[in-house]
Amino acid sequence: MFDFMTPFYLHYYNSRAWMDTYWMGHPVYKCPLDLFLYQEILFTVKPDIIVECGTNVGGSALYLAQMCDLMNKGRIITVDIVEFERTKHDRITYLTGDSASVDTFNRIKQFINSGDVVLVILDSDHTEQHVYKELMLYHQLVTVGSYVIVEDTILGHPVYPELLPGPMEAVARFLPDHDEFRIDKSKHKFHLTFNPNGYLQRVK
Ligand SMILES: C[S@@+](CC[C@H](N)C(=O)[O-])C[C@H]1O[C@@H](n2cnc3c(N)ncnc32)[C@H](O)[C@@H]1O
């Protein structure tokens, strides 16, 4: 059983090291062990399109794009409600908008061709309501074998309990009606993730 209540878990999060983490000089607000899981997932799934909700300054998009460079495959469509100055990369398309709006979803869909393998990452507004709306929209894009990764399910479990209900509650609300997805518990293997129960694999 994965235990996300260990003292180290809290110690690591509260150290704020994740706010001082960089990919090629660009801030990336992730746990490095999650980035390693991303690399493993990307290599296995080999997506044509990676949809990212929540770009910020684009550190994670650049990480994804450079992983795609190594595999010589994949594009990143990333959306944020705020415009920032960001690094340009041939594989990255930056969009501005509310990720939970149908309009944004429809704009993103235009980049996807029939038969594309699609992976989705939800890392924008971390309230239950917003993440649930995103799940209800973007799960439709995820191809069998691929993932929707719900970031920061750690919120309230155990960090920042005042932010509940958050992403983990959205996952709990979404899954009972979507048995085509399952929590991939193998992604808890490093015993430190910001996304406990957040790696949702499409199995059918
Ligand atoms: C945690 S940051 C993203 C971090 C980035 N993915 C990374 O790993 O470096 C969350 C981002 O979500 C954006 N955001 C908040 N509400 C949003 C919304 N409704 N639609 C799209 N983006 C939103 C914020 O502007 C912020 O840049």
mmCIF file of C-alpha atoms and ligand atoms in Angstrom:
data_model
loop_
_atom_site.group_PDB
_atom_site.id
_atom_site.type_symbol
_atom_site.label_atom_id
_atom_site.label_comp_id
_atom_site.label_asym_id
_atom_site.label_seq_id
_atom_site.Cartn_x
_atom_site.Cartn_y
_atom_site.Cartn_z
ATOM 1 C CA MET A 1 0.000 0.000 0.000
ATOM 2 C CA PHE A 2 1.369 3.392 -1.002
ATOM 3 C CA ASP A 3 1.742 5.661 2.004
ATOM 4 C CA PHE A 4 1.740 9.334 1.112
ATOM 5 C CA MET A 5 1.664 10.418 4.738
ATOM 6 C CA THR A 6 5.298 9.705 5.563
ATOM 7 C CA PRO A 7 7.389 12.361 7.345
ATOM 8 C CA PHE A 8 9.726 12.511 4.326
ATOM 9 C CA TYR A 9 6.807 13.300 2.066
ATOM 10 C CA LEU A 10 5.855 16.322 4.151
ATOM 11 C CA HIS A 11 9.472 17.302 4.661
ATOM 12 C CA TYR A 12 10.180 17.284 0.927
ATOM 13 C CA TYR A 13 7.065 19.238 -0.006
ATOM 14 C CA ASN A 14 7.463 21.787 2.766
ATOM 15 C CA SER A 15 11.109 22.356 1.835
ATOM 16 C CA ARG A 16 9.748 24.076 -1.318
ATOM 17 C CA ALA A 17 12.516 22.418 -3.349
ATOM 18 C CA TRP A 18 9.898 21.972 -6.084
ATOM 19 C CA MET A 19 9.801 25.754 -6.490
ATOM 20 C CA ASP A 20 13.550 25.711 -7.017
ATOM 21 C CA THR A 21 13.672 22.931 -9.631
ATOM 22 C CA TYR A 22 14.797 23.603 -13.209
ATOM 23 C CA TRP A 23 14.858 21.830 -16.537
ATOM 24 C CA MET A 24 17.593 23.302 -18.749
ATOM 25 C CA GLY A 25 17.425 26.515 -16.741
ATOM 26 C CA HIS A 26 13.620 26.805 -16.872
ATOM 27 C CA PRO A 27 11.535 26.501 -13.697
ATOM 28 C CA VAL A 28 9.505 23.296 -13.635
ATOM 29 C CA TYR A 29 7.149 22.902 -10.698
ATOM 30 C CA LYS A 30 7.351 19.173 -10.375
ATOM 31 C CA CYS A 31 8.902 16.495 -8.216
ATOM 32 C CA PRO A 32 11.952 15.140 -10.114
ATOM 33 C CA LEU A 33 10.763 11.592 -9.475
ATOM 34 C CA ASP A 34 7.537 12.435 -11.322
ATOM 35 C CA LEU A 35 9.593 13.755 -14.238
ATOM 36 C CA PHE A 36 11.358 10.397 -14.324
ATOM 37 C CA LEU A 37 7.953 8.642 -14.382
ATOM 38 C CA TYR A 38 6.982 10.960 -17.242
ATOM 39 C CA GLN A 39 10.035 9.840 -19.177
ATOM 40 C CA GLU A 40 9.106 6.188 -18.629
ATOM 41 C CA ILE A 41 5.495 6.811 -19.693
ATOM 42 C CA LEU A 42 6.536 8.786 -22.776
ATOM 43 C CA PHE A 43 8.902 6.057 -23.896
ATOM 44 C CA THR A 44 6.215 3.388 -23.419
ATOM 45 C CA VAL A 45 3.266 5.294 -24.883
ATOM 46 C CA LYS A 46 5.151 7.268 -27.561
ATOM 47 C CA PRO A 47 2.418 9.876 -27.937
ATOM 48 C CA ASP A 48 1.856 11.852 -31.117
ATOM 49 C CA ILE A 49 0.200 14.617 -29.109
ATOM 50 C CA ILE A 50 0.683 15.643 -25.485
ATOM 51 C CA VAL A 51 -1.991 18.020 -24.211
ATOM 52 C CA GLU A 52 -0.918 20.012 -21.174
ATOM 53 C CA CYS A 53 -3.361 22.160 -19.186
ATOM 54 C CA GLY A 54 -1.323 24.661 -17.148
ATOM 55 C CA THR A 55 1.816 25.867 -18.914
ATOM 56 C CA ASN A 56 3.112 28.522 -16.529
ATOM 57 C CA VAL A 57 6.518 29.594 -17.867
ATOM 58 C CA GLY A 58 6.795 26.428 -19.940
ATOM 59 C CA GLY A 59 9.459 24.432 -18.082
ATOM 60 C CA SER A 60 7.427 21.227 -18.188
ATOM 61 C CA ALA A 61 6.493 21.787 -21.848
ATOM 62 C CA LEU A 62 10.175 22.172 -22.713
ATOM 63 C CA TYR A 63 10.977 18.993 -20.771
ATOM 64 C CA LEU A 64 8.274 17.117 -22.714
ATOM 65 C CA ALA A 65 9.442 18.571 -26.029
ATOM 66 C CA GLN A 66 13.043 17.532 -25.424
ATOM 67 C CA MET A 67 11.934 14.015 -24.454
ATOM 68 C CA CYS A 68 10.047 13.990 -27.765
ATOM 69 C CA ASP A 69 13.244 15.153 -29.503
ATOM 70 C CA LEU A 70 15.037 12.104 -28.092
ATOM 71 C CA MET A 71 12.298 9.841 -29.471
ATOM 72 C CA ASN A 72 11.951 11.839 -32.683
ATOM 73 C CA LYS A 73 8.197 11.886 -32.175
ATOM 74 C CA GLY A 74 5.498 14.016 -30.559
ATOM 75 C CA ARG A 75 4.080 17.514 -30.231
ATOM 76 C CA ILE A 76 2.958 19.439 -27.172
ATOM 77 C CA ILE A 77 -0.208 21.548 -27.142
ATOM 78 C CA THR A 78 -0.177 23.490 -23.900
ATOM 79 C CA VAL A 79 -2.707 25.996 -22.586
ATOM 80 C CA ASP A 80 -2.657 28.543 -19.785
ATOM 81 C CA ILE A 81 -5.048 31.292 -18.806
ATOM 82 C CA VAL A 82 -2.091 33.656 -18.350
ATOM 83 C CA GLU A 83 0.424 34.681 -21.011
ATOM 84 C CA PHE A 84 4.076 34.454 -20.006
ATOM 85 C CA GLU A 85 7.319 34.913 -21.897
ATOM 86 C CA ARG A 86 8.342 31.409 -22.900
ATOM 87 C CA THR A 87 11.055 29.566 -24.791
ATOM 88 C CA LYS A 88 10.206 28.709 -28.376
ATOM 89 C CA HIS A 89 10.472 25.095 -29.476
ATOM 90 C CA ASP A 90 9.324 23.581 -32.773
ATOM 91 C CA ARG A 91 7.334 20.865 -31.013
ATOM 92 C CA ILE A 92 5.437 23.222 -28.656
ATOM 93 C CA THR A 93 2.233 25.134 -29.422
ATOM 94 C CA TYR A 94 1.252 27.611 -26.715
ATOM 95 C CA LEU A 95 -2.422 28.527 -26.384
ATOM 96 C CA THR A 96 -4.121 31.014 -24.086
ATOM 97 C CA GLY A 97 -7.500 30.271 -22.517
ATOM 98 C CA ASP A 98 -9.421 28.636 -19.707
ATOM 99 C CA SER A 99 -8.518 24.961 -19.943
ATOM 100 C CA ALA A 100 -11.941 23.904 -18.623
ATOM 101 C CA SER A 101 -13.888 25.754 -21.308
ATOM 102 C CA VAL A 102 -15.428 23.902 -24.219
ATOM 103 C CA ASP A 103 -14.025 26.550 -26.557
ATOM 104 C CA THR A 104 -10.439 25.809 -25.451
ATOM 105 C CA PHE A 105 -11.083 22.074 -25.647
ATOM 106 C CA ASN A 106 -12.378 22.444 -29.208
ATOM 107 C CA ARG A 107 -9.337 24.547 -30.185
ATOM 108 C CA ILE A 108 -7.038 21.851 -28.817
ATOM 109 C CA LYS A 109 -8.945 19.077 -30.620
ATOM 110 C CA GLN A 110 -8.135 20.727 -33.940
ATOM 111 C CA PHE A 111 -4.471 19.785 -33.484
ATOM 112 C CA ILE A 112 -5.295 16.088 -33.172
ATOM 113 C CA ASN A 113 -5.602 13.829 -36.197
ATOM 114 C CA SER A 114 -7.537 10.594 -36.314
ATOM 115 C CA GLY A 115 -5.293 7.744 -35.161
ATOM 116 C CA ASP A 116 -2.993 9.968 -33.079
ATOM 117 C CA VAL A 117 -1.835 8.573 -29.747
ATOM 118 C CA VAL A 118 -2.756 11.205 -27.160
ATOM 119 C CA LEU A 119 -1.553 11.794 -23.594
ATOM 120 C CA VAL A 120 -3.100 14.451 -21.341
ATOM 121 C CA ILE A 121 -1.619 16.266 -18.331
ATOM 122 C CA LEU A 122 -3.876 18.317 -16.041
ATOM 123 C CA ASP A 123 -1.776 20.866 -14.147
ATOM 124 C CA SER A 124 -3.767 24.105 -14.093
ATOM 125 C CA ASP A 125 -6.299 25.210 -11.472
ATOM 126 C CA HIS A 126 -6.149 22.550 -8.766
ATOM 127 C CA THR A 127 -9.682 22.865 -7.374
ATOM 128 C CA GLU A 128 -11.905 19.781 -7.492
ATOM 129 C CA GLN A 129 -14.476 21.559 -9.640
ATOM 130 C CA HIS A 130 -11.967 22.677 -12.271
ATOM 131 C CA VAL A 131 -10.102 19.360 -12.460
ATOM 132 C CA TYR A 132 -13.381 17.452 -12.686
ATOM 133 C CA LYS A 133 -14.474 19.653 -15.592
ATOM 134 C CA GLU A 134 -11.121 19.049 -17.294
ATOM 135 C CA LEU A 135 -11.389 15.293 -16.730
ATOM 136 C CA MET A 136 -14.880 15.254 -18.231
ATOM 137 C CA LEU A 137 -13.585 17.016 -21.347
ATOM 138 C CA TYR A 138 -10.063 15.738 -21.914
ATOM 139 C CA HIS A 139 -10.544 12.048 -21.034
ATOM 140 C CA GLN A 140 -12.222 11.773 -24.438
ATOM 141 C CA LEU A 141 -8.887 12.462 -26.136
ATOM 142 C CA VAL A 142 -6.847 9.820 -24.315
ATOM 143 C CA THR A 143 -6.098 6.732 -26.392
ATOM 144 C CA VAL A 144 -6.149 3.182 -24.997
ATOM 145 C CA GLY A 145 -2.889 2.422 -23.179
ATOM 146 C CA SER A 146 -2.162 6.121 -22.684
ATOM 147 C CA TYR A 147 -2.766 8.308 -19.634
ATOM 148 C CA VAL A 148 -4.459 11.331 -18.241
ATOM 149 C CA ILE A 149 -2.075 12.505 -15.533
ATOM 150 C CA VAL A 150 -3.799 14.485 -12.796
ATOM 151 C CA GLU A 151 -1.118 16.619 -11.190
ATOM 152 C CA ASP A 152 -0.916 17.638 -7.544
ATOM 153 C CA THR A 153 -3.333 15.134 -6.040
ATOM 154 C CA ILE A 154 -0.957 15.608 -3.095
ATOM 155 C CA LEU A 155 -2.960 18.748 -2.222
ATOM 156 C CA GLY A 156 -4.822 17.939 0.964
ATOM 157 C CA HIS A 157 -3.126 14.496 0.965
ATOM 158 C CA PRO A 158 -1.321 15.572 3.091
ATOM 159 C CA VAL A 159 -0.156 19.083 2.198
ATOM 160 C CA TYR A 160 -2.364 22.190 2.362
ATOM 161 C CA PRO A 161 -5.528 20.572 3.795
ATOM 162 C CA GLU A 162 -7.157 24.010 3.529
ATOM 163 C CA LEU A 163 -7.136 23.553 -0.287
ATOM 164 C CA LEU A 164 -9.517 20.587 -0.160
ATOM 165 C CA PRO A 165 -11.422 19.488 -2.134
ATOM 166 C CA GLY A 166 -8.753 19.246 -4.804
ATOM 167 C CA PRO A 167 -7.519 17.058 -7.666
ATOM 168 C CA MET A 168 -7.721 13.776 -5.732
ATOM 169 C CA GLU A 169 -11.404 14.413 -5.019
ATOM 170 C CA ALA A 170 -11.954 15.113 -8.727
ATOM 171 C CA VAL A 171 -10.377 11.735 -9.557
ATOM 172 C CA ALA A 172 -12.597 10.010 -6.974
ATOM 173 C CA ARG A 173 -15.664 11.663 -8.525
ATOM 174 C CA PHE A 174 -14.659 10.826 -12.089
ATOM 175 C CA LEU A 175 -13.609 7.183 -11.829
ATOM 176 C CA PRO A 176 -16.869 5.451 -10.772
ATOM 177 C CA ASP A 177 -18.487 6.454 -14.078
ATOM 178 C CA HIS A 178 -15.385 5.756 -16.171
ATOM 179 C CA ASP A 179 -14.244 2.184 -15.845
ATOM 180 C CA GLU A 180 -12.222 2.622 -19.029
ATOM 181 C CA PHE A 181 -9.667 4.297 -16.728
ATOM 182 C CA ARG A 182 -7.808 2.827 -13.761
ATOM 183 C CA ILE A 183 -5.327 4.274 -11.310
ATOM 184 C CA ASP A 184 -1.919 2.926 -12.317
ATOM 185 C CA LYS A 185 -0.582 2.167 -8.861
ATOM 186 C CA SER A 186 2.752 1.023 -10.295
ATOM 187 C CA LYS A 187 3.489 4.747 -10.582
ATOM 188 C CA HIS A 188 3.740 4.909 -6.772
ATOM 189 C CA LYS A 189 6.942 2.865 -6.928
ATOM 190 C CA PHE A 190 9.325 5.677 -5.984
ATOM 191 C CA HIS A 191 7.331 6.332 -2.766
ATOM 192 C CA LEU A 192 7.408 10.053 -3.473
ATOM 193 C CA THR A 193 5.081 11.577 -6.027
ATOM 194 C CA PHE A 194 3.072 14.767 -6.156
ATOM 195 C CA ASN A 195 0.418 12.771 -8.028
ATOM 196 C CA PRO A 196 -0.725 9.915 -5.769
ATOM 197 C CA ASN A 197 -3.682 8.182 -7.481
ATOM 198 C CA GLY A 198 -3.159 10.682 -10.304
ATOM 199 C CA TYR A 199 -1.708 8.460 -13.041
ATOM 200 C CA LEU A 200 -4.908 7.327 -14.765
ATOM 201 C CA GLN A 201 -4.395 4.848 -17.555
ATOM 202 C CA ARG A 202 -6.989 4.199 -20.206
ATOM 203 C CA VAL A 203 -7.379 0.428 -20.335
ATOM 204 C CA LYS A 204 -10.284 0.009 -22.778
HETATM 205 C C1 LIG B 1 1.228 24.599 -11.413
HETATM 206 S S1 LIG B 1 1.284 25.824 -12.700
HETATM 207 C C2 LIG B 1 1.771 24.862 -14.099
HETATM 208 C C3 LIG B 1 3.159 24.378 -13.959
HETATM 209 C C4 LIG B 1 3.795 23.779 -15.174
HETATM 210 N N1 LIG B 1 2.978 22.756 -15.802
HETATM 211 C C5 LIG B 1 5.102 23.167 -14.733
HETATM 212 O O1 LIG B 1 5.138 21.969 -14.396
HETATM 213 O O2 LIG B 1 6.078 23.898 -14.684
HETATM 214 C C6 LIG B 1 -0.407 26.106 -12.947
HETATM 215 C C7 LIG B 1 -0.750 27.026 -14.099
HETATM 216 O O3 LIG B 1 -2.152 26.903 -14.348
HETATM 217 C C8 LIG B 1 -2.614 28.132 -14.833
HETATM 218 N N2 LIG B 1 -4.070 28.190 -14.684
HETATM 219 C C9 LIG B 1 -4.800 28.487 -13.580
HETATM 220 N N3 LIG B 1 -6.107 28.452 -13.857
HETATM 221 C C10 LIG B 1 -6.217 28.103 -15.175
HETATM 222 C C11 LIG B 1 -7.314 27.900 -16.055
HETATM 223 N N4 LIG B 1 -8.572 28.040 -15.642
HETATM 224 N N5 LIG B 1 -7.041 27.541 -17.320
HETATM 225 C C12 LIG B 1 -5.766 27.404 -17.764
HETATM 226 N N6 LIG B 1 -4.694 27.592 -16.971
HETATM 227 C C13 LIG B 1 -4.918 27.943 -15.696
HETATM 228 C C14 LIG B 1 -1.857 29.172 -14.003
HETATM 229 O O4 LIG B 1 -1.807 30.408 -14.693
HETATM 230 C C15 LIG B 1 -0.484 28.508 -13.840
HETATM 231 O O5 LIG B 1 0.431 29.001 -14.774
#
